[in-house]
Amino acid sequence: MKIMCVIGTRPEAIKMAPVVNAFKKCDDFDVCVLATAQHRDLLDQAFSLFNIKADYDLNIMQPGQTLPELTSRLIVGIDKILTEAKPNLVIGQGDTTTVFVTALACFYQKIPFAHLEAGLRTHDLYSPFPEEANRVLAGNLARLHFSPTEVSKSNLLREGMNPKNIFVTGNTVIDALLTTAEKDFPLEVTIPKEKRMVLVTSHRRENFGQPIINICKAILELVNKYSDIIVVFPVHPNPNIRKAVDEYLLNNERIKLVSPFDYGPFVSAMKKSYIILTDSGGVQEEAPALGKPVLVLRRDTERPEAVTEGVVKLIGTEQNDIIAEVSNLLDDVDAYNAMAKGASPYGDGKSSKRIVEIVRDYFLQVNR
Ligand code: UD1
Ligand code: UDP
């Protein structure tokens, strides 16, 4: 049976890598990888750590790409590869334009599509934009849904999906995290022992413009207020983020603006950090498993499980709110310890093995 795994961006590569490697270990399957390269540099970075090689590479990324341009290049490119490779099942991950278009291209060719990280919802089609729509659309075109949690499964059931096609597998990000976290990777920044590291990431479209400016101003004020913190900010290559960050945060010796870390060093940076400030989806899943408090620079989340556990908090993007919430964790040890207790509601590190077994059963039934 030929399985095609389609990967476009950094988080898809990290979360799909354990699945590709699990299928590779299994003689029943012939697995191939289609890299759309919606992200070029970030994808190559993640592939090299996990030793993934693309069998097909569309090399789609263009600087400052718009959603319509990206969508049209992807649909034509993916369709051609499907025609050539003729997979029996295609797997896509998450909520990017790559995954939505992959599901659509499979639908046009009547090839079954399996959705990894299925059923995450904020229930607001415009937030996050365009990811909520991407995952709803991909989910509606999917034959198999691999949901990370019971919450995500229940979202799909509410939308009328067939329960027989939904499997709670955990999130494969925890598979990637646990194997990577075993090792300590050197960081390009040195953090003196007496300083507390605040790790920051931001890339979300709804934070372009005033929100990212607010985030930068809050960081500046926090660094002025606390002499014992060092901010480490691996800046996403999206020009909308990079421009604002450079404008407000350059040339401060306690704000380390660095290029995106490879996944290994990023996991080590999470382990070393005191607090994590982020709008990332993946980081909301990983950091709790490492016992690190996460303050989310958004008003809503499709990942409510860790918020319910009390280890992730939604704080929005108002400058004063960010300053107040970070200060609270820096000043109040009890508040800090309550959030740093650690929890892993998104997985146990065995999700990709489960997925291989489910796919095996699926083909047994189809061939019967
Ligand atoms: C994309 C996804 C988002 C995901 C994020 C993960 C969509 C619409 N957005 O957002 O859901 O959370 O990836 O990081 O699918 N760029 C580079 N090099 C890279 C990557 C990006 O230079 O390796 C720059 C390019 O100018 C590119 C721009 O960033 O055009 C935007 O990339 P794009 O994939 O469209 O959006 P992201 O904001 O990265
Ligand atoms: N990540 C990384 N290097 C960095 C920042 C993040 O490897 O400098 C990893 C992070 O651990 C997580 C993934 O990238 O697994 C999240 O990607 P991103 O935040 O870009 O996308 P999202 O998860 O929001 O879709």
PDB file of C-alpha atoms in Angstrom, residues 21 24 27 64 163 243 252 285:
ATOM      1  CA  ASN A  21       9.448   7.177  10.367  1.00  0.00           C
ATOM      2  CA  LYS A  24       9.087   3.384   7.165  1.00  0.00           C
ATOM      3  CA  ASP A  27       7.151  -3.580   5.506  1.00  0.00           C
ATOM      4  CA  GLY A  64       5.593  37.548   1.144  1.00  0.00           C
ATOM      5  CA  PRO A 163     -17.695   8.096  14.692  1.00  0.00           C
ATOM      6  CA  LYS A 243       9.862  44.123  10.466  1.00  0.00           C
ATOM      7  CA  ASN A 252      19.059  45.643  23.679  1.00  0.00           C
ATOM      8  CA  GLU A 285       1.222  21.500  23.330  1.00  0.00           C
TER       9      GLU A 285
END
